[in-house]
Coordinates of C-alpha atoms in Angstrom, one line a residue:
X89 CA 0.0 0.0 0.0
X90 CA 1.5 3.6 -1.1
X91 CA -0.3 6.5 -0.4
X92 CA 1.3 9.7 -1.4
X93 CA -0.6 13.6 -1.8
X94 CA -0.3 17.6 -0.5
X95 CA -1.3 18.1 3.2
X96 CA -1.0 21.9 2.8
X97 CA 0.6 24.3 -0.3
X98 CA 4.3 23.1 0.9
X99 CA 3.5 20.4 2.8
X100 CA 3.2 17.1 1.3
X101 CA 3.6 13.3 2.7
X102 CA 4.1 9.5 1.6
X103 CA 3.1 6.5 3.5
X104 CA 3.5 2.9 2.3
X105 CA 3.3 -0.3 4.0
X106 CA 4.2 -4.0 2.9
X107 CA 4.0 -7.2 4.1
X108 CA 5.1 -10.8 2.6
X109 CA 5.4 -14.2 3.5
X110 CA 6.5 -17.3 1.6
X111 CA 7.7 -20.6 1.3
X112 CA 11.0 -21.6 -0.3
X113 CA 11.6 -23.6 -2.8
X114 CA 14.9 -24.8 -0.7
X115 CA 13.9 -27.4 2.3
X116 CA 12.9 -25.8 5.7
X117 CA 13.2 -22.5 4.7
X118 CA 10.6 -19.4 4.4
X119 CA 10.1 -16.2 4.9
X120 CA 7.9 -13.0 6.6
X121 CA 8.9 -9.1 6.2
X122 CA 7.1 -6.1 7.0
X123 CA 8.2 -2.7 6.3
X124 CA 6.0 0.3 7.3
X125 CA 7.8 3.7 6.0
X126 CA 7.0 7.5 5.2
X127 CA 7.9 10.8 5.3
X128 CA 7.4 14.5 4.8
X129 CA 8.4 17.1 2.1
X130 CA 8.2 20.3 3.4
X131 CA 8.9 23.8 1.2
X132 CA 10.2 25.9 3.8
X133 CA 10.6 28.7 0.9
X134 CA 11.2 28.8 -2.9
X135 CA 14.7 28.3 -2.4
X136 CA 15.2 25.9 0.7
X137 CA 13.2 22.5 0.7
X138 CA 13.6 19.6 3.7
X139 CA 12.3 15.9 2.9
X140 CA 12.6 13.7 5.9
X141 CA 11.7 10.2 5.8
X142 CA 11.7 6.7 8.0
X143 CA 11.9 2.9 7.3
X144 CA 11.0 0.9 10.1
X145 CA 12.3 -2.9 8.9
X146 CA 11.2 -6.4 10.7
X147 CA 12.3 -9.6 9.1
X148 CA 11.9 -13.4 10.4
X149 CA 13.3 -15.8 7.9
X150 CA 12.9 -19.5 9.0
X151 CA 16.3 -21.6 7.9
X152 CA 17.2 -19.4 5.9
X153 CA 20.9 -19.1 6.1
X154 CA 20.7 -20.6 2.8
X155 CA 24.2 -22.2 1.3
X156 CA 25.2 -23.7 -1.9
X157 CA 23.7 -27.7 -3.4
X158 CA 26.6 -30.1 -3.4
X159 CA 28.1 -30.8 -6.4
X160 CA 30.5 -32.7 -8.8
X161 CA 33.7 -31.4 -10.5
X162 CA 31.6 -31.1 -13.2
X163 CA 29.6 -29.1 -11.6
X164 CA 26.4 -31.1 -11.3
X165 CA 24.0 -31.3 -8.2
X166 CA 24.5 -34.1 -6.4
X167 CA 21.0 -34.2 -4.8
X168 CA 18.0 -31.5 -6.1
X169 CA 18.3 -28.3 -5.7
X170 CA 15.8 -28.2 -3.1
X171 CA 18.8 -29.0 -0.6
X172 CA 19.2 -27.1 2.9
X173 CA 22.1 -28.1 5.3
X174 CA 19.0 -25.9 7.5
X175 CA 17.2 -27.5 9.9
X176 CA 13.3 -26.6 10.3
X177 CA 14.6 -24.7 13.5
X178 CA 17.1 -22.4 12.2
X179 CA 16.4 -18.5 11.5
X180 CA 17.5 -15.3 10.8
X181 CA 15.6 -12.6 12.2
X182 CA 16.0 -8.7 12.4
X183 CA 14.1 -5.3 13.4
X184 CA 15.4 -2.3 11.9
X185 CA 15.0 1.9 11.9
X186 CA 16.4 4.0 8.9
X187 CA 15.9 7.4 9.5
X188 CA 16.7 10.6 7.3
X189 CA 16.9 14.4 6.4
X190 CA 17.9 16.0 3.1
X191 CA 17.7 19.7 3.0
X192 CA 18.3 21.4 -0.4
X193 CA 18.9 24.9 -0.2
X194 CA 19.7 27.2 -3.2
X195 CA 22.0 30.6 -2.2
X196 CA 21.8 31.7 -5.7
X197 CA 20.8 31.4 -9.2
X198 CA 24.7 29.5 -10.0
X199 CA 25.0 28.3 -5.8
X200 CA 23.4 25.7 -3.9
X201 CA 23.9 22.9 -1.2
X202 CA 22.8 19.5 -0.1
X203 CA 22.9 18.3 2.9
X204 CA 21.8 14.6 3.9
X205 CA 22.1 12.6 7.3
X206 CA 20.7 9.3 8.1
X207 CA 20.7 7.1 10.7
X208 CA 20.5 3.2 10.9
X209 CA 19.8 0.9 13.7
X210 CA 19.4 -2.7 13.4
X211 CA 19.6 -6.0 15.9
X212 CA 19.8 -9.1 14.3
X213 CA 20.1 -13.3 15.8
X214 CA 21.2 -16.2 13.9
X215 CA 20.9 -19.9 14.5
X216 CA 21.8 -22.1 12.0
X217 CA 23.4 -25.6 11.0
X218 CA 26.2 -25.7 7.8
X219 CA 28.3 -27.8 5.9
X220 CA 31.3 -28.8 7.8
X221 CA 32.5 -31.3 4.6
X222 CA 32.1 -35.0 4.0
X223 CA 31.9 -37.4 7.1
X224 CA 34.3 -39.8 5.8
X225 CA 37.6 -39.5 4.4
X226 CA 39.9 -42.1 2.5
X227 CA 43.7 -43.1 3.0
X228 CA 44.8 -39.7 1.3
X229 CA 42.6 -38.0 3.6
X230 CA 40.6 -37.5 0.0
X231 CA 36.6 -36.9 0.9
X232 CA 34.5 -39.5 0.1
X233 CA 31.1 -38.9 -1.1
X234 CA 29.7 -42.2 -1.9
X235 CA 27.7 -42.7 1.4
X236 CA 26.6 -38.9 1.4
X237 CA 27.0 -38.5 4.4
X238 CA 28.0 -34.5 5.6
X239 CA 29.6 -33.0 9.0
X240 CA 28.2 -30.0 10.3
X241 CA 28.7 -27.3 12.6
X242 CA 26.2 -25.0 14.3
X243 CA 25.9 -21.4 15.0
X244 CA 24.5 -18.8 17.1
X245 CA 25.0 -15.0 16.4
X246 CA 24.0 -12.0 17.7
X247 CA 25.0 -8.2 15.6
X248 CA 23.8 -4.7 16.9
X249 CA 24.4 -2.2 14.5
X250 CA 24.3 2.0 15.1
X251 CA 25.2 3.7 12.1
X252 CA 25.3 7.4 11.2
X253 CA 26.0 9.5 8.1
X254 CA 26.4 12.8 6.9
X255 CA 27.1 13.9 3.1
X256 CA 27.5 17.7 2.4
X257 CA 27.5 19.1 -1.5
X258 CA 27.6 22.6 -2.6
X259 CA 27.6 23.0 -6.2
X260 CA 28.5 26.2 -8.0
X261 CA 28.3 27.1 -12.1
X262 CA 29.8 30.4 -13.9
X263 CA 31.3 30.9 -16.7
X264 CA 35.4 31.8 -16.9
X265 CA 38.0 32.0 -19.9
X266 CA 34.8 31.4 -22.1
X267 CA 33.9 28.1 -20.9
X268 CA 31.0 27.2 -18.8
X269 CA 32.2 25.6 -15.0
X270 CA 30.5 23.2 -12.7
X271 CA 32.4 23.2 -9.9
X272 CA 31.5 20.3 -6.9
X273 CA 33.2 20.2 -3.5
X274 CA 32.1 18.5 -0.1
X275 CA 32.3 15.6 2.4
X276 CA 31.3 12.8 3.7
X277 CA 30.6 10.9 7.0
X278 CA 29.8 7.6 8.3
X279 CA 30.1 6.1 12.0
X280 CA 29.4 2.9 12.8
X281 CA 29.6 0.7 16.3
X282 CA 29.1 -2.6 16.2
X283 CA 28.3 -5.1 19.1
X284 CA 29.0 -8.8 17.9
X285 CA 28.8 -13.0 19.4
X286 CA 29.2 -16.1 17.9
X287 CA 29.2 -19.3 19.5
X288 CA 30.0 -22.2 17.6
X289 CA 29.2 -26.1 18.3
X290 CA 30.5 -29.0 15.4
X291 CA 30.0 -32.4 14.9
X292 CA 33.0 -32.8 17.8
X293 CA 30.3 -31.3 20.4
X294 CA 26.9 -32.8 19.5
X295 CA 26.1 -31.6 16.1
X296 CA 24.9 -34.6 14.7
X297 CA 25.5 -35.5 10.5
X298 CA 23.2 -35.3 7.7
X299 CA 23.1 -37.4 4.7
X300 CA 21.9 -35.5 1.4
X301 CA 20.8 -38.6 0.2
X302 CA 18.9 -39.8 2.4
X303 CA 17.8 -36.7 4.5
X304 CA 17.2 -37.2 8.1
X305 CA 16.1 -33.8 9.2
X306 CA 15.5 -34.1 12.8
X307 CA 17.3 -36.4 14.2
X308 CA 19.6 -33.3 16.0
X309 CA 18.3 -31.3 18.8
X310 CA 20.2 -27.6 19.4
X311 CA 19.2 -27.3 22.9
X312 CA 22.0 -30.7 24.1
X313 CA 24.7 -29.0 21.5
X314 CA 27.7 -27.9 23.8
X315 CA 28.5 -24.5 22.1
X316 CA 31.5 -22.5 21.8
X317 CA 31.9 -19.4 23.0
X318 CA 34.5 -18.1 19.8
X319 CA 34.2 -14.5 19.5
X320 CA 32.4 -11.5 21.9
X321 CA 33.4 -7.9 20.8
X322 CA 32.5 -4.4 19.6
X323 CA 34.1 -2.3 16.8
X324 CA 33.9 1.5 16.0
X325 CA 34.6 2.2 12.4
X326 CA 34.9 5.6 11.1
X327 CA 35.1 6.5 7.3
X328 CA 35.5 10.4 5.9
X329 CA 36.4 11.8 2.5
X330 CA 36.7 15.5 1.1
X331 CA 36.6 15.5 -2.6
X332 CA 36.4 17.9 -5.4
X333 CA 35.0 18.0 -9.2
X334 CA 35.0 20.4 -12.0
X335 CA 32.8 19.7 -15.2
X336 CA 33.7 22.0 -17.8
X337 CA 31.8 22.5 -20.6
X338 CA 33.9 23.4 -23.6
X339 CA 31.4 23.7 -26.4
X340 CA 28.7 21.7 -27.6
X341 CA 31.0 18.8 -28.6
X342 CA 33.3 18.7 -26.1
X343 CA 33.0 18.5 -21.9
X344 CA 35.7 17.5 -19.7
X345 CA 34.3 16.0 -15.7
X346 CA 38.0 15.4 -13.7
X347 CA 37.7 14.6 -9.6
X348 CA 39.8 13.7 -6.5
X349 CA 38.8 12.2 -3.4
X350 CA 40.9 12.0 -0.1
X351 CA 39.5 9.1 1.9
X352 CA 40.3 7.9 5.6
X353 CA 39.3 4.8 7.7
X354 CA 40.2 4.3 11.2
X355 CA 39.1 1.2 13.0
X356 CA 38.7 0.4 16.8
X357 CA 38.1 -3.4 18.2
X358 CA 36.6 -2.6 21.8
X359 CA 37.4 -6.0 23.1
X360 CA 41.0 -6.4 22.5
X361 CA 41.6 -2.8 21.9
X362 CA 43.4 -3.6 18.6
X363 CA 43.4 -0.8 15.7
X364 CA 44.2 0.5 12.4
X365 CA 43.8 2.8 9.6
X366 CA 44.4 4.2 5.9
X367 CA 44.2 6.4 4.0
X368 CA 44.3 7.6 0.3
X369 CA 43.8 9.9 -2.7
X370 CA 41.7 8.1 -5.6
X371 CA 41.1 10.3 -8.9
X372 CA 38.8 10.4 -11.6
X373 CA 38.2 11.8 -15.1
X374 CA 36.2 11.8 -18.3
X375 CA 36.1 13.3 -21.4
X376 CA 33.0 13.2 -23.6
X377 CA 32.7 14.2 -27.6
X378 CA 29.2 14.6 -29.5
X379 CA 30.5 15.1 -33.1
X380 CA 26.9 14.8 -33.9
X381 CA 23.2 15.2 -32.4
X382 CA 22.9 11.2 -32.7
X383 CA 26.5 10.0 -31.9
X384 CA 28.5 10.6 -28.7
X385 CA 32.2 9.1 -27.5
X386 CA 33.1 8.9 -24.2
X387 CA 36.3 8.1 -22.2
X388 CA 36.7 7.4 -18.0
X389 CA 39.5 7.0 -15.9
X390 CA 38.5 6.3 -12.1
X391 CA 40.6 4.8 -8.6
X392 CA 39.0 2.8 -5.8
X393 CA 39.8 2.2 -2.6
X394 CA 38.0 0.1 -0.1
X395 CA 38.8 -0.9 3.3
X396 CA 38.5 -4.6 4.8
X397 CA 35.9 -4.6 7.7
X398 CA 37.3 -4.8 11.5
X399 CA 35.1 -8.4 11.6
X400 CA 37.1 -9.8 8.6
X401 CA 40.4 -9.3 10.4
X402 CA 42.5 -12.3 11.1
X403 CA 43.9 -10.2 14.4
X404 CA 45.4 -13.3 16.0
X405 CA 47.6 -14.5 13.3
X406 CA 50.7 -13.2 12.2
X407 CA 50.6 -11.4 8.7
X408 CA 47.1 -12.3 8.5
X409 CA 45.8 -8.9 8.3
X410 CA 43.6 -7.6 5.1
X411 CA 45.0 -4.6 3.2
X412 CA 42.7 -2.2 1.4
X413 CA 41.3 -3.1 -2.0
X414 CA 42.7 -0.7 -4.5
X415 CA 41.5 -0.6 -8.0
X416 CA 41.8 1.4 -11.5
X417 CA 39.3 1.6 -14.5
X418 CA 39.6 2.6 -18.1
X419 CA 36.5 2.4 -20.5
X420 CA 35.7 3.5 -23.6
X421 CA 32.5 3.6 -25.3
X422 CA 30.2 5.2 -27.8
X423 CA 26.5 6.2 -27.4
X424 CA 24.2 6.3 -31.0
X425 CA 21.0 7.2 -32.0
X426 CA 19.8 5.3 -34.7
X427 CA 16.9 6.0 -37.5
X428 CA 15.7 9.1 -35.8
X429 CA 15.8 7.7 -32.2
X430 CA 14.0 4.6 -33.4
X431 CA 17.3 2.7 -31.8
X432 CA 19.7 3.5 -29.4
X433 CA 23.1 1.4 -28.8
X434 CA 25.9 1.7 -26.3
X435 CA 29.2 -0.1 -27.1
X436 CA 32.0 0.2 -24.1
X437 CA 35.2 -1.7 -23.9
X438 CA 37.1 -1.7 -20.7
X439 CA 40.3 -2.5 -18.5
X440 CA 39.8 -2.8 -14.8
X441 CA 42.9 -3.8 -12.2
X442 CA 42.5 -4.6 -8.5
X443 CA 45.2 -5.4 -6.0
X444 CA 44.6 -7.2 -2.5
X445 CA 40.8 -8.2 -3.6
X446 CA 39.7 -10.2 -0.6
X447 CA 38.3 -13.7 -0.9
X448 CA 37.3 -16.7 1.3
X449 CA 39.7 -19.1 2.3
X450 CA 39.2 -22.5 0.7
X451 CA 41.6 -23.7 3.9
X452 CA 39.3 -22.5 6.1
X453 CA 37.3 -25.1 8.3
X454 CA 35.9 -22.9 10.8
X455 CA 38.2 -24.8 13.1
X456 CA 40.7 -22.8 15.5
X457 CA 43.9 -24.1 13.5
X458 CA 45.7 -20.6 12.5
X459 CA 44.1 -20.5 8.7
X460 CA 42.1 -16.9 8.2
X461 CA 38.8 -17.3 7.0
X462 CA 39.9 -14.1 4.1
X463 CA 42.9 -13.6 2.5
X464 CA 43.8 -11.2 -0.6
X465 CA 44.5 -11.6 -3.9
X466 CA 48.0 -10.3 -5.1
X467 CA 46.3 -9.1 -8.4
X468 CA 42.8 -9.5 -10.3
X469 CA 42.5 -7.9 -14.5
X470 CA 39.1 -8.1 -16.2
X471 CA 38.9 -6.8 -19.3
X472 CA 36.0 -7.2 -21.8
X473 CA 33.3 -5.6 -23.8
X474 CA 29.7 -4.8 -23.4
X475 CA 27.2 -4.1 -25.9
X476 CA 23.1 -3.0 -25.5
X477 CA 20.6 -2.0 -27.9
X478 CA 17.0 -0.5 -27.1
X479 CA 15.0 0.1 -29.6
X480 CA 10.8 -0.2 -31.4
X481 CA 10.9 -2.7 -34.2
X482 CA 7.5 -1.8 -34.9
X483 CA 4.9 0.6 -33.6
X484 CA 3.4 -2.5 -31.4
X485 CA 6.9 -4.4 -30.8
X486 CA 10.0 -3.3 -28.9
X487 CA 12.8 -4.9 -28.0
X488 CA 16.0 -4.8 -25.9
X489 CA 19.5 -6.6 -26.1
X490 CA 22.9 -6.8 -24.3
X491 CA 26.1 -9.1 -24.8
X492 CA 29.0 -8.6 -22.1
X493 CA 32.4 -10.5 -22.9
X494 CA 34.5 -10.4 -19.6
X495 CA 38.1 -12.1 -19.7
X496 CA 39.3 -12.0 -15.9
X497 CA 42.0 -13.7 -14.4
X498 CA 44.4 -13.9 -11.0
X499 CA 47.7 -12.5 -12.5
X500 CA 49.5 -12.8 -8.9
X501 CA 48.7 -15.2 -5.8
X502 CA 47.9 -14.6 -2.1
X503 CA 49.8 -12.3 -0.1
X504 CA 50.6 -14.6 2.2
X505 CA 53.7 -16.3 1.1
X506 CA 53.0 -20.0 3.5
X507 CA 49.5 -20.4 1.1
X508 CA 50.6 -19.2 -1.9
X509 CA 48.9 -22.9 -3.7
X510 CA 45.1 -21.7 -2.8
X511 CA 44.5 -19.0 -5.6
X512 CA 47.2 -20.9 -8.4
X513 CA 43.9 -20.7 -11.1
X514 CA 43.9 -18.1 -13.8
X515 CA 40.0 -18.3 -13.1
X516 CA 38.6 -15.8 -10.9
X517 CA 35.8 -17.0 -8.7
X518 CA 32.2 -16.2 -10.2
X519 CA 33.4 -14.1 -13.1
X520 CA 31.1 -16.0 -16.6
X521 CA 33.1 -15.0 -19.6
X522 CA 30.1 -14.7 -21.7
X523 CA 26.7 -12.9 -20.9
X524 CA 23.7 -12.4 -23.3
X525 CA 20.4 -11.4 -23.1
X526 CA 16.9 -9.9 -24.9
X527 CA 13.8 -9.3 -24.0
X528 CA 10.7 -7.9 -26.3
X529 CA 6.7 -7.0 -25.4
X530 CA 4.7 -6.6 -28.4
X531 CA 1.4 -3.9 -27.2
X532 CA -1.9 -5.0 -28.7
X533 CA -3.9 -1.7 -28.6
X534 CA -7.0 -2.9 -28.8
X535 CA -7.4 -5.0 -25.5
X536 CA -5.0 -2.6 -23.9
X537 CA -2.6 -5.4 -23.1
X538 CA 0.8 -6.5 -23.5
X539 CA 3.1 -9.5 -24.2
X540 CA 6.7 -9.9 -23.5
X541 CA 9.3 -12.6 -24.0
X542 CA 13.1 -12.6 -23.2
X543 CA 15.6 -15.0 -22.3
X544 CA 19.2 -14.8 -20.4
X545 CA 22.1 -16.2 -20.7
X546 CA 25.5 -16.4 -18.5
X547 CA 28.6 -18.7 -19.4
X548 CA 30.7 -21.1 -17.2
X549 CA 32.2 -19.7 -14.4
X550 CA 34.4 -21.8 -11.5
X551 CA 33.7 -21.9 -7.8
X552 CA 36.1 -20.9 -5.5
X553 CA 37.4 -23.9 -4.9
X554 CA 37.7 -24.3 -9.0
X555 CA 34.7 -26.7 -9.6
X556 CA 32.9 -26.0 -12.5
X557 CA 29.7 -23.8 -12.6
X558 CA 27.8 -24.9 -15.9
X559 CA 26.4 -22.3 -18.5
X560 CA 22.6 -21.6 -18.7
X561 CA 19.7 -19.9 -20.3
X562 CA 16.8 -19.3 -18.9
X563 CA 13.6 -18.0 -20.3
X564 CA 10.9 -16.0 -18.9
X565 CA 7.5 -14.1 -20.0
X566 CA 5.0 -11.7 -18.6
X567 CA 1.3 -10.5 -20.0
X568 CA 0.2 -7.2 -19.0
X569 CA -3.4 -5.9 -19.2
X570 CA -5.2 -2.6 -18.8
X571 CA -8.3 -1.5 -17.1
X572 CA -8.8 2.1 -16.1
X573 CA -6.4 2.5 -13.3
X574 CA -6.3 -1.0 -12.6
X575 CA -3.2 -2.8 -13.9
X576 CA -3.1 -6.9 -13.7
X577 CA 0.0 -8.4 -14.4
X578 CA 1.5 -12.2 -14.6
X579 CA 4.8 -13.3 -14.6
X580 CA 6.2 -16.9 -15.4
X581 CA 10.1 -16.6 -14.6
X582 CA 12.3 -19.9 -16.0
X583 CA 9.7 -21.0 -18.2
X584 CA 11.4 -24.4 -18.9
X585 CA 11.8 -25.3 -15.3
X586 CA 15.4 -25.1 -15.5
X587 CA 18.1 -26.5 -13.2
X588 CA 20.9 -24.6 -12.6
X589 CA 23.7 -22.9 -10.5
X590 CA 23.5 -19.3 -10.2
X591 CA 27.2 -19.0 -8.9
X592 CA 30.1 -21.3 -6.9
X593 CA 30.6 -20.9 -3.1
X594 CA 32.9 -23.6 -1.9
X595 CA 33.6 -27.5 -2.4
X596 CA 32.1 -27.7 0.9
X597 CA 29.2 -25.8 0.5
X598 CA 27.9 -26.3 -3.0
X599 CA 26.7 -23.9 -5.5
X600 CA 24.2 -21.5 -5.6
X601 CA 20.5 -22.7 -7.2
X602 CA 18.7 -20.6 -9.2
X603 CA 14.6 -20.5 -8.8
X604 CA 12.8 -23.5 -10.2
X605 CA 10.0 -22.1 -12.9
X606 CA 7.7 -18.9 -10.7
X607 CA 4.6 -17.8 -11.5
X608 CA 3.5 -14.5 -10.2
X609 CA -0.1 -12.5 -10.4
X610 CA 0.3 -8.9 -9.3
X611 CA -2.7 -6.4 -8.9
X612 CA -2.6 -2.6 -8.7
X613 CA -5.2 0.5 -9.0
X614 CA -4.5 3.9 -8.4
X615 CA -7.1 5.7 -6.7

């Protein structure tokens, strides 16, 4: 429900509200969230307005800490991909309060500012079981997965999160040395403190096994598990920026957008009073050409930098820390118009390098045996080419394409020199070479209704422990209809029924499953 209207001549309001609840197609798991949320817009004068809005969040997902479907090397499902190391008992759940200003204030015709703050709350508990590996091992301590038969471990977690932000933007525009200036500078904010525990109970301390095979849900009860206390603590993170822009317009063909951005992180572990912090400058710049009304060329340069989380630190093992992903970005593309707007395509080639990317650990059993659960990259390149087109084959038909072609590979191995085996793949984890898709609704006027038809593909990609993730394609369909202000939609997504992997996780824990064949009816009116 979304109700929305003028309360006075500058006074206006929005209300919605939204509840669902659902089964999932994964065994024991569903679903119930509610969001209620709002807000006012208030024009406190023609140049100054203030929009303030809230979210209030609640969310109870029933075994839900959904993993991956055992597979072969080959990258088939073991078992269906119904699959859920969950039992019935496990949840997530989690209340949360987002809260928010933005005041917008123009000083002149060429000078204004914006100013945003918002403020997050949220408490969240976990329980839930997860693959551990196979029960039985042979002489070469090589798993065995004949009898199907999986260890797991059990968790319980508790995360309080208070988070604060503040952005502020002033934007000026004149005219100097007979070029026409826009000229951004501000800063950013954002506070967070966290409060954090996990205990932890495995196969070792009552968790009892679970064969995929023949499932045996059950047969385990939490409540005589002997758990672990492994980790009680509270972080303070605090990230800031300053940063500049100028986009200069130098005629109608040519404009010119060039940036820099100072960023800062400092971190604070309240437990064990541990701490650290970095800094850096990351810049930013594009040029732009329109030759023509139709036709337009553009060329960007950007820098990233982003801190590893406080929680992802390996603080008790020597050299195990995380160093800040850093990045760099080159594309080039070109933007037409084609038969008097009838088509429009983008083409875009592109070069992206990142050092220190963090992944998960292959090594890592959850087990206290000095292996960190994250460790970084040396070096990541992707480089590839996308390609969309949008367009009306007809007055009644339309129609939209894309093809993305994405070589990435690990160029350099772990930083730390005692695993430098895990990451010896040139395959990055995830990262499908080829993706393709199209999609077209044919409109027929007369019944004020619509058809549409589209299909995606994505290309093989390898799991993290390097197991195949097979290629798919997928096929979905909606029809649309019409009635005053009453709209009445229907959905079939994976038309076929399809089985499939989504993505890899870990040998461990299986791939991802993507949606068995969905059929949705939605209803809306506008009063």
């Amino acid at each position: 429900l979304d109700l929305t209207g003028g309360l006075t001549n500058n006074l206006a309001y929005r209300f919605g509200a939204y509840y669902q609840q659902e089964d999932s197609f994964r065994n024991n798991a569903d679903s119930q969230n509610a969001e209620v949320a709002g807000g006012l817009l208030y024009e406190i004068s023609d140049d100054t307005k203030l929009t303030t809005t809230f979210d209030i969040i609640k969310q109870d997902l029933g075994g839900n800490r959904l993993r991956g479907v055992p597979v072969d090397n080959d990258g088939n499902f073991l078992v269906a991909p119904s699959y859920n190391a969950n039992e019935k008992s496990d949840f997530q759940k989690m209340d949360a309060l987002v809260l928010q200003s933005i005041l917008d204030h123009q000083f002149t015709d060429n000078f204004s500012v914006k100013t945003q703050i918002r403020y997050l709350n949220n408490d969240s508990t976990q329980q839930y079981h997860e693959s551990r590996g196979w029960a039985t091992l042979d002489a070469n301590k090589k798993p065995i997965m004949g009898d199907g038969t999986i260890k797991r471990e059990y968790r319980v977690q508790a995360r309080a999160n208070d988070e604060i932000s503040l952005t502020n933007d002033f934007v000026y525009a004149f005219d100097a040395l007979g070029f026409e200036h826009e000229f951004l500078f501000g800063g950013d904010y954002h506070y967070v403190e966290t409060e954090y525990s996990y205990k932890l109970a495995t196969d070792k301390t009552g968790v009892g096994n679970l064969n995929i095979f023949d499932l045996n849900y059950g047969e385990t009860d939490p409540s005589t598990y002997t758990l672990q206390d492994k980790n009680t603590d509270g972080t303070r993170a605090n990230r800031y920026g300053v940063y500049v822009q100028e986009h200069l317009h130098f005629n109608e063909q040519w404009s010119l957008i060039a940036g820099l951005r100072f960023s800062q992180f400092d971190d604070y572990d309240k437990k064990t009073g541990f701490s650290f912090s970095d800094n850096a400058i990351t810049p930013r710049a594009g040029l732009n050409y329109r030759p023509i009304d139709s036709m337009s060329f553009y060329l960007n340069y950007s820098e990233s930098f982003n801190p590893a989380s406080l929680t992802d630190q390996a603080q008790d093992i020597a050299d195990g820390f995380l160093d800040p992903e850093t990045g760099n970005q080159i594309e080039l593309g070109m933007k037409n118009e084609w038969l008097d707007g009838q088509f429009m395509t983008t083409l875009a080639v592109y070069r992206i390098e990142k050092q220190n990317v963090a992944q998960a650990n292959p090594l890592n059993t959850g087990d206290d045996d000095g292996i960190p659960a994250l460790l970084n990259l040396g070096e990541v390149h992707s480089q590839g080419v996308e390609w969309t087109l949008v367009g009306d084959l007809t007055d009644n038909l339309t129609v939209t394409a894309n093809y993305a072609y994405n070589e990435t590979e690990v160029v350099k191995g772990v930083t730390n020199d005692s695993l430098t085996n895990t990451f010896d793949s040139k395959h990055f984890a995830n990262a499908p070479r080829h993706q393709a898709g199209i999609w077209t609704r044919y409109d027929i006027n007369a019944l004020d209704s619509a058809i549409a038809f589209g299909m995606d593909y994505v290309g093989e990609q390898f799991s993290l422990d390097g197991q195949i993730v097979k290629p798919h394609t997928i096929f979905d369909m909606s029809w649309t209809t019409q009635w005053d202000q009453t709209q009445v939609r229907l959905n079939l997504k994976n038309i076929f029924d399809k089985e499939y992997a989504v993505s890899g996780f870990s040998e461990r824990n299986g791939h991802f499953p993507g949606e068995p064949r969905n059929i949705t009816l939605e209803l809306s009116h506008k009063f």
